Tab-separated table of C-alpha atoms in Angstrom:
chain	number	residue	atom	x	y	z
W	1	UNK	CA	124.031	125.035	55.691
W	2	UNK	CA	127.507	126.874	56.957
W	3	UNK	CA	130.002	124.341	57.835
W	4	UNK	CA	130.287	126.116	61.102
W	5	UNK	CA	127.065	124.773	62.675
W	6	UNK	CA	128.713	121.590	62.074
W	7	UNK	CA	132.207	122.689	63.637
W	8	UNK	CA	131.335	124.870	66.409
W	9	UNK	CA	130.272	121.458	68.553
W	10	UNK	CA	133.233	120.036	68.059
W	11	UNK	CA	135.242	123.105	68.560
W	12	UNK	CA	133.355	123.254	72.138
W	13	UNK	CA	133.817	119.787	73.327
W	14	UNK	CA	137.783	119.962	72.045
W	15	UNK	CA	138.211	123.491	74.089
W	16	UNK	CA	136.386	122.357	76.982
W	17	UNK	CA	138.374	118.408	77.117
W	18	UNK	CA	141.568	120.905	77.229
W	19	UNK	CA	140.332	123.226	80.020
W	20	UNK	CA	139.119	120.289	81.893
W	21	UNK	CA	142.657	118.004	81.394
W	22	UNK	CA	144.638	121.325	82.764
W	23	UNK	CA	142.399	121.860	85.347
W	24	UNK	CA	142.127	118.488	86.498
W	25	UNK	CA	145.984	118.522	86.121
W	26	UNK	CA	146.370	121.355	88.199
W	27	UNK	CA	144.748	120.227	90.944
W	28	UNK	CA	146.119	116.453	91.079
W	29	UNK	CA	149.307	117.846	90.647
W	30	UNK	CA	150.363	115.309	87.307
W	31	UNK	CA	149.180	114.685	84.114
W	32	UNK	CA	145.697	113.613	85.346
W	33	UNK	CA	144.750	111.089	82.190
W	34	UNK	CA	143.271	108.849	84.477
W	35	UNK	CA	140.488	111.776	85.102
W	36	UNK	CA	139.225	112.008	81.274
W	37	UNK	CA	136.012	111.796	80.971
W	38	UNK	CA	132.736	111.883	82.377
W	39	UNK	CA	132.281	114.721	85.058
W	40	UNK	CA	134.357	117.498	85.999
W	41	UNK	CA	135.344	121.070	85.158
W	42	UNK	CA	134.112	122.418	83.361
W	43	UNK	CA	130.608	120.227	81.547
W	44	UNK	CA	131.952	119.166	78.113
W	45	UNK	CA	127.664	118.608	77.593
W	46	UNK	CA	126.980	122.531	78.710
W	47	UNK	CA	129.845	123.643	76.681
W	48	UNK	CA	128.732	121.200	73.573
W	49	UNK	CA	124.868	122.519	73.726
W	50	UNK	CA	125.401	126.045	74.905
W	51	UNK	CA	127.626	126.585	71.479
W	52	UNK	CA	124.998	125.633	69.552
W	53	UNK	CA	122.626	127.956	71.330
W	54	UNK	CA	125.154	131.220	71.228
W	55	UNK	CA	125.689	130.189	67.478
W	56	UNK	CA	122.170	130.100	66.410
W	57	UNK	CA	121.156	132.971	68.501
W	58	UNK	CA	124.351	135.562	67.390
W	59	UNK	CA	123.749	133.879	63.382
W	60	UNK	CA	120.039	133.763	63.111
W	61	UNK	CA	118.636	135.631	66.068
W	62	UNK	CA	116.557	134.729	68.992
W	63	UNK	CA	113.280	135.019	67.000
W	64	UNK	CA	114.049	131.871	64.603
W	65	UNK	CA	112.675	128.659	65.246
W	66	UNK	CA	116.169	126.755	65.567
W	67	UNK	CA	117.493	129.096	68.321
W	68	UNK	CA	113.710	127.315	70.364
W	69	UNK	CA	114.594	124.294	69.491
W	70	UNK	CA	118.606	124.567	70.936
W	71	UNK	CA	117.303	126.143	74.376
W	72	UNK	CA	114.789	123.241	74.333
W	73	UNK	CA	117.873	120.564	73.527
W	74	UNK	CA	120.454	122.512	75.910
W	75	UNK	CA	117.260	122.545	78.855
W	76	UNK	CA	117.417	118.685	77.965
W	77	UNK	CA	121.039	118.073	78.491
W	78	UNK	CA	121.844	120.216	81.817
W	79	UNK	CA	119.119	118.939	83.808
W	80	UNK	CA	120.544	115.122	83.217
W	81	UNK	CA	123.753	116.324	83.840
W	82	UNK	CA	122.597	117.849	87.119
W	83	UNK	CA	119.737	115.384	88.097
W	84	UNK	CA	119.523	112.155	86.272
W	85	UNK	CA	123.648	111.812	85.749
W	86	UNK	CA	124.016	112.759	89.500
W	87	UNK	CA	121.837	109.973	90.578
W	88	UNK	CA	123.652	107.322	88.489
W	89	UNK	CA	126.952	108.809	90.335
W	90	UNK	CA	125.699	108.617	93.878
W	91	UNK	CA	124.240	105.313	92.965
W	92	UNK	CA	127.981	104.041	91.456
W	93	UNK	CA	129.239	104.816	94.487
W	94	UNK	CA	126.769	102.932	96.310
W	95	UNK	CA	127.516	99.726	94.153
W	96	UNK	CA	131.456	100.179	94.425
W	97	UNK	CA	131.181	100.161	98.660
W	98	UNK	CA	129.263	96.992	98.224
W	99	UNK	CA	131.641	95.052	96.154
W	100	UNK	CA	134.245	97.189	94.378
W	101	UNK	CA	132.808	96.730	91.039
W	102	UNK	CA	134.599	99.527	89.587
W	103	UNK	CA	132.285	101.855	88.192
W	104	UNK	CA	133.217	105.349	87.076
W	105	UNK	CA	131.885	107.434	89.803
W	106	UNK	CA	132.244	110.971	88.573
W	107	UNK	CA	129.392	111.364	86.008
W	108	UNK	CA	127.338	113.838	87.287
W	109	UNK	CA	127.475	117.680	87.255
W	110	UNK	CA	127.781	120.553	89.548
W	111	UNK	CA	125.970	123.937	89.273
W	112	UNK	CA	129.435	125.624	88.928
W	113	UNK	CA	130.880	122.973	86.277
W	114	UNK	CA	127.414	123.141	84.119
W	115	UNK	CA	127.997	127.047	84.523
W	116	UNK	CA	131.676	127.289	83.305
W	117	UNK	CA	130.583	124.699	81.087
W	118	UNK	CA	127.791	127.531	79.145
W	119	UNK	CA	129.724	130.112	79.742
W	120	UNK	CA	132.947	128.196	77.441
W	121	UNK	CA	130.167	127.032	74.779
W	122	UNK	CA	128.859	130.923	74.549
W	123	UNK	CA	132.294	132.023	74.183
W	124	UNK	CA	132.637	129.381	71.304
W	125	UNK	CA	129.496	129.891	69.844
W	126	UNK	CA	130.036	133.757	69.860
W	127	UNK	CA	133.991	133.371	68.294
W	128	UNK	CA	132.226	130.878	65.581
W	129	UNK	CA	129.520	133.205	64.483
W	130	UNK	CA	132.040	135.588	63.095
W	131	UNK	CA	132.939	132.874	60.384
C-alpha cells in the first residue's frame, strides 16, 4: 500500500480545519478559536471521505472494489452529518434553553458546507493521486 492512501485523509481534514478557521475568522471578524470544531464551513467529514473517494477513483478507477466501498463509507458519513448530526444540534439547543447546560450547538451540516466540504476532499484526493 502507497503511503498516500494513508496521507491524503489527513491532508483533507488539515486543509479543510484551515479553510474553515479563516472563514470562520472572516466572518466573526477575530481569530475565531472559540469556533473550532464541530460544524461549519466547509465539512471537515465531506472533505475527509470525499479524498478518499477522488483518490481511489483517479488511482485505481471507478471499476475496483475499494472505490464501492468509499462511496458506500462517504454515503455513510454525509447523511449523519446532514440528518442524524443535525438532530443532535437542534436537540442541544433545545437542552441549553432549558437550563444552559452548555452543549456545543453547531454539530450538524448544511447542504452547502457538506458540498464545499467534497468539493475540497476531490481537490485533495485529485492533487494526491499524482504522488
Amino acid at each position: 500500500m502507497s503511503f498516500v492512501y494513508l496521507a491524503t485523509p489527513f491532508v483533507a481534514w488539515f486543509v479543510t480545519g484551515v479553510t474553515k478557521f479563516l472563514v470562520n475568522s472572516i466572518r466573526e471578524g477575530k481569530l475565531a478559536f472559540s469556533l473550532i470544531g464541530y460544524g461549519g464551513m466547509p465539512s471537515n467529514h465531506s472533505a475527509i471521505v470525499f479524498s478518499m473517494v477522488s483518490l481511489i477513483g483517479f488511482r485505481n478507477g471507478i471499476d475496483n472494489p475499494a472505490f464501492g466501498v468509499a462511496v458506500t463509507l462517504a454515503y455513510i458519513v454525509l447523511l449523519d452529518a446532514k440528518s442524524l448530526r443535525k438532530q443532535v444540534e437542534k436537540h442541544a439547543k433545545a437542552i441549553n434553553k432549558i437550563n444552559q447546560s452548555g452543549l456545543r450547538e453547531r454539530v450538524g451540516h448544511s447542504l452547502p458546507e457538506i458540498a464545499v466540504g467534497c468539493l475540497v476532499g476531490g481537490i485533495v484526493g485529485f492533487i494526491m493521486s499524482n504522488f
